[in-house]
Coordinates of C-alpha atoms and ligand atoms in Angstrom, one line a residue:
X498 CA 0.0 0.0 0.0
X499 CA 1.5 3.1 -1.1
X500 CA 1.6 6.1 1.7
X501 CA 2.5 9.6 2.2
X502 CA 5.0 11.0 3.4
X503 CA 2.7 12.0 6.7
X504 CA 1.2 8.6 6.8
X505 CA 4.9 7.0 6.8
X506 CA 6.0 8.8 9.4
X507 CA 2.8 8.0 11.2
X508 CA 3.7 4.9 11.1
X509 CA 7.4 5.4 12.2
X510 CA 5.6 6.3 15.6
X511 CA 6.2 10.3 15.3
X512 CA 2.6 10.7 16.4
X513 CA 3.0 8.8 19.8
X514 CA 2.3 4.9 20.1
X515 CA -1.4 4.9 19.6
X516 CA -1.2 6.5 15.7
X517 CA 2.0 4.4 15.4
X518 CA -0.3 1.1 16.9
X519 CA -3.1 2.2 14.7
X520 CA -1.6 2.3 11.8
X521 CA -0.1 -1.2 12.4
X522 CA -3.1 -2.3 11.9
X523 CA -4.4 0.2 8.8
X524 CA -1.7 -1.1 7.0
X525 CA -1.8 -5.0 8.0
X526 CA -5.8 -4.7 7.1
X527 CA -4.9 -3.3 3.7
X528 CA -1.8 -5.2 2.5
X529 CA -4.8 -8.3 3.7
X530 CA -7.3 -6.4 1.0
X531 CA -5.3 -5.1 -1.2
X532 CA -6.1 -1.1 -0.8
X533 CA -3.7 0.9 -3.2
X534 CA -4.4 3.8 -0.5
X535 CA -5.7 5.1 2.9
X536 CA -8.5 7.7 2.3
X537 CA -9.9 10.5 4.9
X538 CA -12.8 9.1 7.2
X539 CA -15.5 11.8 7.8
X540 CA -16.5 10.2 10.7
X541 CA -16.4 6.6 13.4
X542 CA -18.3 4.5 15.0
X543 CA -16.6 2.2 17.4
X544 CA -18.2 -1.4 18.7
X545 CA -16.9 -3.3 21.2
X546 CA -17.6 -1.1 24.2
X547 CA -19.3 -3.7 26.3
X548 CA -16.9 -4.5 29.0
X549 CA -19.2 -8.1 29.2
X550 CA -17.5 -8.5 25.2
X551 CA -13.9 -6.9 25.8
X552 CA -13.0 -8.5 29.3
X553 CA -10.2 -7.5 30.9
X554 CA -7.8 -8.0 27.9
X555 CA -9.8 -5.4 26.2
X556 CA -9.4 -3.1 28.9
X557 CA -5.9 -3.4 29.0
X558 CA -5.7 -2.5 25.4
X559 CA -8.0 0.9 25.5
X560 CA -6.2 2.2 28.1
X561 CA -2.7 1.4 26.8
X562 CA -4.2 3.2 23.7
X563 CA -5.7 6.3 25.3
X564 CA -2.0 6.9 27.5
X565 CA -1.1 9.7 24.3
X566 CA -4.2 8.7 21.8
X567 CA -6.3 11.4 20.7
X568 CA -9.2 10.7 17.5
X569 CA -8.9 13.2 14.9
X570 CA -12.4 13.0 13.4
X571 CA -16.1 12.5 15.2
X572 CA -16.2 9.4 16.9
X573 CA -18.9 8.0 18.8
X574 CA -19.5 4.8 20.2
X575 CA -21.7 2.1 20.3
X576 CA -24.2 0.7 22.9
X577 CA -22.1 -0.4 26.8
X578 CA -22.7 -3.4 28.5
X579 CA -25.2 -1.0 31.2
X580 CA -27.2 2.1 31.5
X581 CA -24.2 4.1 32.1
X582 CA -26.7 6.1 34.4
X583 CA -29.0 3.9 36.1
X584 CA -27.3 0.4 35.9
X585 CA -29.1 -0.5 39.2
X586 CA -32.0 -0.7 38.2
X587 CA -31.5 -3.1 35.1
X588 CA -30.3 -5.3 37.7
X589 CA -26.2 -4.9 36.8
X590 CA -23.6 -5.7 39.4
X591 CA -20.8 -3.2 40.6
X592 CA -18.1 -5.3 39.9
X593 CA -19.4 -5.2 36.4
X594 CA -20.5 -1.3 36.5
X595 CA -16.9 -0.9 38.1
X596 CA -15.3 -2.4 34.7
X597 CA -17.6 -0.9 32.1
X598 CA -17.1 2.7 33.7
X599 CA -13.1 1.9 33.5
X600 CA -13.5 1.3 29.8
X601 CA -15.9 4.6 29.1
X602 CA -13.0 6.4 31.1
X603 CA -10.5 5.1 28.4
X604 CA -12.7 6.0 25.6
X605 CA -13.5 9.6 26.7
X606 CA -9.5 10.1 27.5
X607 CA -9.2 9.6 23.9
X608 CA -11.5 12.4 23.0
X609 CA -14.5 10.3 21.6
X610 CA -18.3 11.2 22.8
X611 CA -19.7 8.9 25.6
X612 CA -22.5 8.3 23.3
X613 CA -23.2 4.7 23.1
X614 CA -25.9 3.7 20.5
X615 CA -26.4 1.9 17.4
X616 CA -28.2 5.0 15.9
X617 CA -25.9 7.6 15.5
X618 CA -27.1 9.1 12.7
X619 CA -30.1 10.2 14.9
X620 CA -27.6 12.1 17.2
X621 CA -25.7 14.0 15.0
X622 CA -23.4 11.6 13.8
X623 CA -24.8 11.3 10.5
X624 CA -22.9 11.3 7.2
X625 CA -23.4 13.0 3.8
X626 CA -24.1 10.8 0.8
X627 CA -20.7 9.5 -0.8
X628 CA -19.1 10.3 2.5
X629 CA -16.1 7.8 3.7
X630 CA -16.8 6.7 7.0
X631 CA -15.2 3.6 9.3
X632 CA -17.9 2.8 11.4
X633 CA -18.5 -1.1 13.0
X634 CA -21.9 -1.8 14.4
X635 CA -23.8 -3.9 11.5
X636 CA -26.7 -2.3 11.5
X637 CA -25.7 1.5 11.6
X638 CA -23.3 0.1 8.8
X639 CA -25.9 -1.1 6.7
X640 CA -28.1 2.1 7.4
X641 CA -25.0 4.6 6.0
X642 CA -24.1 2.5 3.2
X643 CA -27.6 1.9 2.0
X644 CA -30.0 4.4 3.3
X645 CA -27.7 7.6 3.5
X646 CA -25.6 6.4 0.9
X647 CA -22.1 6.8 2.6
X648 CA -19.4 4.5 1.9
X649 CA -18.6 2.2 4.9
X650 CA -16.7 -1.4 5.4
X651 CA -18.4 -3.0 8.4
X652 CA -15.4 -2.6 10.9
X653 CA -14.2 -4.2 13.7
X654 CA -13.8 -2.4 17.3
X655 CA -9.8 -2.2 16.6
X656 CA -9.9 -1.1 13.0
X657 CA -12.7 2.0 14.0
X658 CA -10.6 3.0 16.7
X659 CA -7.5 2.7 14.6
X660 CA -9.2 5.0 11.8
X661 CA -10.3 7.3 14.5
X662 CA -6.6 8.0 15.6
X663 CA -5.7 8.4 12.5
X664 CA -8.2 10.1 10.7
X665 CA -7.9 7.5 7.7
X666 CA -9.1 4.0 6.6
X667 CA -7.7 1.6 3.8
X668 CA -10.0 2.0 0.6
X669 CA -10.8 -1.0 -0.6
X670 CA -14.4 -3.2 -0.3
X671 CA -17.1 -0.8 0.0
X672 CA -15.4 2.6 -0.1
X673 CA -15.1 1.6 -4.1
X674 CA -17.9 2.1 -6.6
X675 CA -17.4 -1.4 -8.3
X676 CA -18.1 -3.5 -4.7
X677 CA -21.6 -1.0 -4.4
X678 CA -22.8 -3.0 -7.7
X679 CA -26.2 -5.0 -6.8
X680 CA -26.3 -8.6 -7.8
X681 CA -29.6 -9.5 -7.2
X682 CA -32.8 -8.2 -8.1
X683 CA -35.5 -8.9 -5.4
X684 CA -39.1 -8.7 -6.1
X685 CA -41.4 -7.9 -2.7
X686 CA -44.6 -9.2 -3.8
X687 CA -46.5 -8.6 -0.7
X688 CA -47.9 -6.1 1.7
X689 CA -45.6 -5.0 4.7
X690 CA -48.2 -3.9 7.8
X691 CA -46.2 -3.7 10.7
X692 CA -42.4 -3.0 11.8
X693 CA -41.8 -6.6 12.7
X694 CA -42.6 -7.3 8.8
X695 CA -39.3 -5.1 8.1
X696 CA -37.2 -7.7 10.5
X697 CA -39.2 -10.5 9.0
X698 CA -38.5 -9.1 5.3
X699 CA -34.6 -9.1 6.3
X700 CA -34.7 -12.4 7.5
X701 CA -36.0 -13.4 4.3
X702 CA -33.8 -11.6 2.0
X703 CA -30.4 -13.0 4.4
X704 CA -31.6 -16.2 3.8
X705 CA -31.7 -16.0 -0.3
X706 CA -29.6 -13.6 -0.6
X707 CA -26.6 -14.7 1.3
X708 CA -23.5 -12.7 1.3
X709 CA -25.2 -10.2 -1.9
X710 CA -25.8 -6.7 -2.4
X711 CA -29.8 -6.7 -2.9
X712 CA -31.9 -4.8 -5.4
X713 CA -35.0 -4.7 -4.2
X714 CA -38.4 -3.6 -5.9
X715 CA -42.0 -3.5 -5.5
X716 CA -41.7 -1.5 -2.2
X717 CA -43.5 1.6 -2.2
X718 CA -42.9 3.9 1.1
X719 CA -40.5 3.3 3.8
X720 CA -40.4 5.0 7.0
X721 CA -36.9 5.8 8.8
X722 CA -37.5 3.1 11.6
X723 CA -38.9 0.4 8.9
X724 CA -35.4 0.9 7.8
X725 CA -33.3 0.8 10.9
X726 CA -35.0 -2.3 11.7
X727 CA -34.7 -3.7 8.1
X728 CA -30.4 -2.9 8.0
X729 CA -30.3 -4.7 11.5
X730 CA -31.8 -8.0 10.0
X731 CA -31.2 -8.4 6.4
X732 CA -27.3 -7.9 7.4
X733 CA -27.6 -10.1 10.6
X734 CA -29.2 -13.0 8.9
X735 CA -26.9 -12.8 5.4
X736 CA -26.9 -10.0 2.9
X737 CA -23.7 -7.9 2.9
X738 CA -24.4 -4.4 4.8
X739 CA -25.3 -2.7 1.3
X740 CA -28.9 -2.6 -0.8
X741 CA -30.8 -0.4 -2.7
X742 CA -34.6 0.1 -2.6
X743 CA -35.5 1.5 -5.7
X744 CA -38.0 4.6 -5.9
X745 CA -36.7 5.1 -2.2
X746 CA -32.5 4.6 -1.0
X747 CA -30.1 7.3 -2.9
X748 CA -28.3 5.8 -5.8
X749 CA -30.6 3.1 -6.5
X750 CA -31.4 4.6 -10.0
X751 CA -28.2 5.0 -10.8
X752 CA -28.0 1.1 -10.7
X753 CA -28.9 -1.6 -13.7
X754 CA -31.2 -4.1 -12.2
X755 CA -29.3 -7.1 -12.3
X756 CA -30.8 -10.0 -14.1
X757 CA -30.4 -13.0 -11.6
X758 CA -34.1 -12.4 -9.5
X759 CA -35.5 -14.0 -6.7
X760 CA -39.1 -12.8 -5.2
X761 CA -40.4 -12.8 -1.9
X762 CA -43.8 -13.2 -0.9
X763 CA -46.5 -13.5 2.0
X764 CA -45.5 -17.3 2.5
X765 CA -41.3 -16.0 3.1
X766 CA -42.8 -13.7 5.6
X767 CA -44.4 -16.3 7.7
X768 CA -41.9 -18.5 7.0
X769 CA -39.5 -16.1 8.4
X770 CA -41.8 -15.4 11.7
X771 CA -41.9 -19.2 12.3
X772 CA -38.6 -19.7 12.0
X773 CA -37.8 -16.4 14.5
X774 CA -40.8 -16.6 17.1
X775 CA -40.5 -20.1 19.7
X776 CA -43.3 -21.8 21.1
X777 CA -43.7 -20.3 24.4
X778 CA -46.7 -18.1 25.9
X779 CA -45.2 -16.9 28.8
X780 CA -43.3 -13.6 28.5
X781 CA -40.9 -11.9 31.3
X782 CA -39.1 -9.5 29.6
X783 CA -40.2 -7.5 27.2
X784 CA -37.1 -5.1 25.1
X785 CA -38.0 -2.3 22.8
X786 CA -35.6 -0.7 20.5
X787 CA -33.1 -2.7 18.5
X788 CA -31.5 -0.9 16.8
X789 CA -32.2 2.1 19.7
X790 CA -35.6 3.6 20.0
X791 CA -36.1 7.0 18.1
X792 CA -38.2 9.9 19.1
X793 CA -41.5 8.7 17.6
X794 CA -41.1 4.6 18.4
X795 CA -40.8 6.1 22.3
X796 CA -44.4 8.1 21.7
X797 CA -46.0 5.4 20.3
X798 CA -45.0 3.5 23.3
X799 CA -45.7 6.2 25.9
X800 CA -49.2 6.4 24.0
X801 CA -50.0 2.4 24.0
X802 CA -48.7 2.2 27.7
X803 CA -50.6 5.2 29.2
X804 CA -53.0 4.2 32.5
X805 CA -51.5 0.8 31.9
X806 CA -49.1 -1.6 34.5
X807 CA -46.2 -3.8 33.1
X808 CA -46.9 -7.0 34.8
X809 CA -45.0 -7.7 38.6
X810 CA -43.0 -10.2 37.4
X811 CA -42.1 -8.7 33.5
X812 CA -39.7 -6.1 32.8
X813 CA -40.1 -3.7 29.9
X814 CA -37.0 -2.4 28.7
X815 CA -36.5 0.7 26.3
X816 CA -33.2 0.7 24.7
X817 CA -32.5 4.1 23.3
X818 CA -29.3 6.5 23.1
X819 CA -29.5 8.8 25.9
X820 CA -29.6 11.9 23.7
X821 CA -33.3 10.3 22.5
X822 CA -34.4 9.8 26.1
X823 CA -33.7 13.1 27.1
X824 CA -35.9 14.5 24.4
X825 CA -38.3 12.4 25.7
X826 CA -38.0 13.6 28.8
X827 CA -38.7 16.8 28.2
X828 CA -41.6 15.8 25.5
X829 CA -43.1 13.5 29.1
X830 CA -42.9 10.5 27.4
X831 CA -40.2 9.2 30.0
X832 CA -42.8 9.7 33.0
X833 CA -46.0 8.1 31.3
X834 CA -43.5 5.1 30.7
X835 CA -41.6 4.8 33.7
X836 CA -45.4 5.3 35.9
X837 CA -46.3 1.8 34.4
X838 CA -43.3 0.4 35.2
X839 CA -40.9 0.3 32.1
X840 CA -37.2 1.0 32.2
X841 CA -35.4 3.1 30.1
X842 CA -31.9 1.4 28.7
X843 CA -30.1 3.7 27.8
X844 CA -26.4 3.0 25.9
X845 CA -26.9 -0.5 26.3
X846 CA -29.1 -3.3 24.6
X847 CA -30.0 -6.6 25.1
X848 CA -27.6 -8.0 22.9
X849 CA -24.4 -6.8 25.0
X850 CA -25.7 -6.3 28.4
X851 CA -25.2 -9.8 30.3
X852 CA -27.9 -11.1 30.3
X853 CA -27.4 -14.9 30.0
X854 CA -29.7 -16.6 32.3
X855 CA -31.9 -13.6 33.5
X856 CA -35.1 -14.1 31.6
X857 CA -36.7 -16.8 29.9
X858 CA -38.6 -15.9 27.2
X859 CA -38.4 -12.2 25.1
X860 CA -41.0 -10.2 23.5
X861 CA -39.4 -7.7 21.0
X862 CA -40.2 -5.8 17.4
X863 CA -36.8 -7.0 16.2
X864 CA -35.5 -9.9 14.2
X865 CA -32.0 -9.0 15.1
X866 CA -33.1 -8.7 19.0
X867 CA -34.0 -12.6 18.7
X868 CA -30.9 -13.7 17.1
X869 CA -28.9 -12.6 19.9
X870 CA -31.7 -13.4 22.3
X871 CA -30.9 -16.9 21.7
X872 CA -27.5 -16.8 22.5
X873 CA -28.1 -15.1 25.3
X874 CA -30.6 -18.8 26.2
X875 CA -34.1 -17.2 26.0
X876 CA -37.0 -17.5 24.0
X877 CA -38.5 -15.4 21.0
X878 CA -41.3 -13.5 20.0
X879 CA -41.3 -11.1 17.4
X880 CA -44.3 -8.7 16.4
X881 CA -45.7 -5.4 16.3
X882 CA -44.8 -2.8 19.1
X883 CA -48.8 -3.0 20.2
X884 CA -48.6 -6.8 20.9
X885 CA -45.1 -6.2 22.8
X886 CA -46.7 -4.0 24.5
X887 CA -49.7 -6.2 25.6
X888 CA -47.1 -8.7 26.6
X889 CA -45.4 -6.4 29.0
X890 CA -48.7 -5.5 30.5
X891 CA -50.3 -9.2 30.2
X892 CA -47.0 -11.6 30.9
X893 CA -48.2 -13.4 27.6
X894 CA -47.7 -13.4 24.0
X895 CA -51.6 -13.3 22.4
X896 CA -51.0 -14.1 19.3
Ligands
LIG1023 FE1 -28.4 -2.1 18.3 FE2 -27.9 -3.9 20.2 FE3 -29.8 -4.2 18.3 S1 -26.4 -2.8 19.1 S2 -29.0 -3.2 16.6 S3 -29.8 -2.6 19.9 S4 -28.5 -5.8 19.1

């Protein structure tokens, strides 16, 4: 890989031993992929936050990097391992709040914002269209590259922070124009009715469309959270973190329609809700907001919650960034929740919080929530934010 005179001497550690660690690993990661160049990042997102993920090891690496590192460009990171406010009351121990506020220090001593969601863009970390970006979380990835149209590889924690340090990522996979080409055209022919249907569609498309860049027609109108919660499961069950929509995602007619065509159609959306939801009735824990909760999913729950009680023995989590949930606090929405007995999760999720043996049996909106339900030993329901709701409130899935 050929570099600059700057970028050399970067190397030669003349920037301190986190640029000269960082671009260790630029340059390994690009020899490994063949980039003829590094290229400016407008912006980070960095995974791998969750002390329950990193361990000790982990640790030990952040704050060896933040002795003299600094990030040159916005970086933000994505969801910890707690509330990093109110970890109590999602039932997290101090040793592990102890640990995950260690590895938040490390990360603000490097200059990044304590922001820990998978939504970025909906807190001001939101790139323009054609904008090189490093960012790791899959879904976020998959929402910049498809539905913002900025040019993203789906990083790893090391090689985000490494392009935060440094300002610069190696250009190769899907920071070039020839890896954006579709190669499969895929026809929706049926009608999408609730939000689960977008986690169900992307369980779909993963499954026939493994490891492609999907063209997909015969949608009509998308909403932003239809979206957030389509990237998070077409990438998690199989498609690389790149589609087009056509009518609707920037760049999509700019694209030929490739030839090879699968459809998908009421029976794939079943199929794909059998295959996610178990066979359980019995709910005791109800999470909201994967990928994080925007503005107008936490009114809709606010307004289906209202006069209502979660259930003694449920809990009803709302995972949001905690820019979100102070908006909602001042809109109320926090206080109509929180008198029925949710719980706000904010900067974590239920995917990297440790949770392994806590509940039994999860109620959620999302396909990608289930997946990593599973691993954490639970059971899975999927469907509309309504009959989540009425699970919180009933301790049973109705459906
Ligand atoms: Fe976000 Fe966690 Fe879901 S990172 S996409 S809320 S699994």
């Amino acid at each position: 890989m050929e570099l600059t005179k700057q970028e050399q001497a970067m190397l030669e550690g003349r920037e301190g031993y986190a640029v000269r660690k960082s671009m260790e690993i630029l340059v390994a990661l690009g020899e490994i992929f063949e980039a003829k160049n590094l290229i400016d990042v407008g912006s980070v997102q960095v995974s791998g936050v969750s002390y329950h993920n990193l361990g000790d090891a982990g640790l030990e690496f952040l704050d060896s990097l933040a002795k003299d590192g600094k990030v040159k460009v916005l970086t933000t990171l994505n969801p910890a391992g707690m509330d990093l406010e109110n970890w109590q009351q999602l039932g997290i121990t101090a040793e592990f709040a102890e640990k995950q506020n260690r590895v938040i220090e490390a990360f603000q001593r490097m200059g990044i914002l304590v922001s820990c969601t998978c939504t970025p863009y909906l807190i001001g970390n939101l790139p323009l269209y054609k904008e090189h970006i490093a960012w790791s979380e899959s879904s976020a990835v998959t929402f910049a590259n498809s539905v913002l149209g900025a040019r993203t590889n789906r990083e790893g924690g090391p090689s985000a922070l490494a392009a935060a340090f440094v300002g610069k990522t190696p250009c190769y996979g899907l920071h070039i124009d020839e890896n954006r080409v579709p190669d499969v055209q895929v026809q929706i022919k049926t009608e999408l009715t609730k939000l689960s249907d977008w986690g169900a569609l992307g369980y779909a498309i993963g499954q026939k469309a493994e490891n492609q860049i999907p063209y997909i027609t015969g949608i009509k109108t998308a909403q932003l959270d239809e979206l957030k919660s389509f990237c998070a499961s077409t990438v998690t069950y199989g498609t690389k973190p790149l589609f087009y929509i056509k009518g609707i995602t920037p760049g999509a007619d700019q694209q030929v329609q490739p030839k090879k065509t699968i459809t998908i159609e009421a029976a794939d959306i079943k199929n794909a809700y059998d295959k996610i939801n178990d066979d359980t009735k019995e709910i005791d824990f109800v999470c909201v907001g994967c990928p994080h909760c925007s503005i107008k999913e936490i009114q809709e729950i606010a307004d289906l919650i209202e006069n209502k009680k979660v259930k003694t023995d449920v809990e009803l989590w709302v995972a949001t960034s905690r820019t979100v949930k102070q908006l909602a606090d001042k809109r109320g929405y926090t206080a109509v929740i929180e008198a029925a007995g949710g719980k706000f999760a904010c900067d974590t999720c239920m995917a990297v919080a440790p949770l392994k043996g806590r509940f039994k049996a999860l109620a959620t909106t999302s396909a990608k929530g289930c997946f990593y339900s599973r691993h954490n030993l639970m059971k899975t329901k999927m469907g509309s934010m309504r009959e989540c709701i009425e699970a919180a409130v009933s301790g049973t899935w109705n459906n």
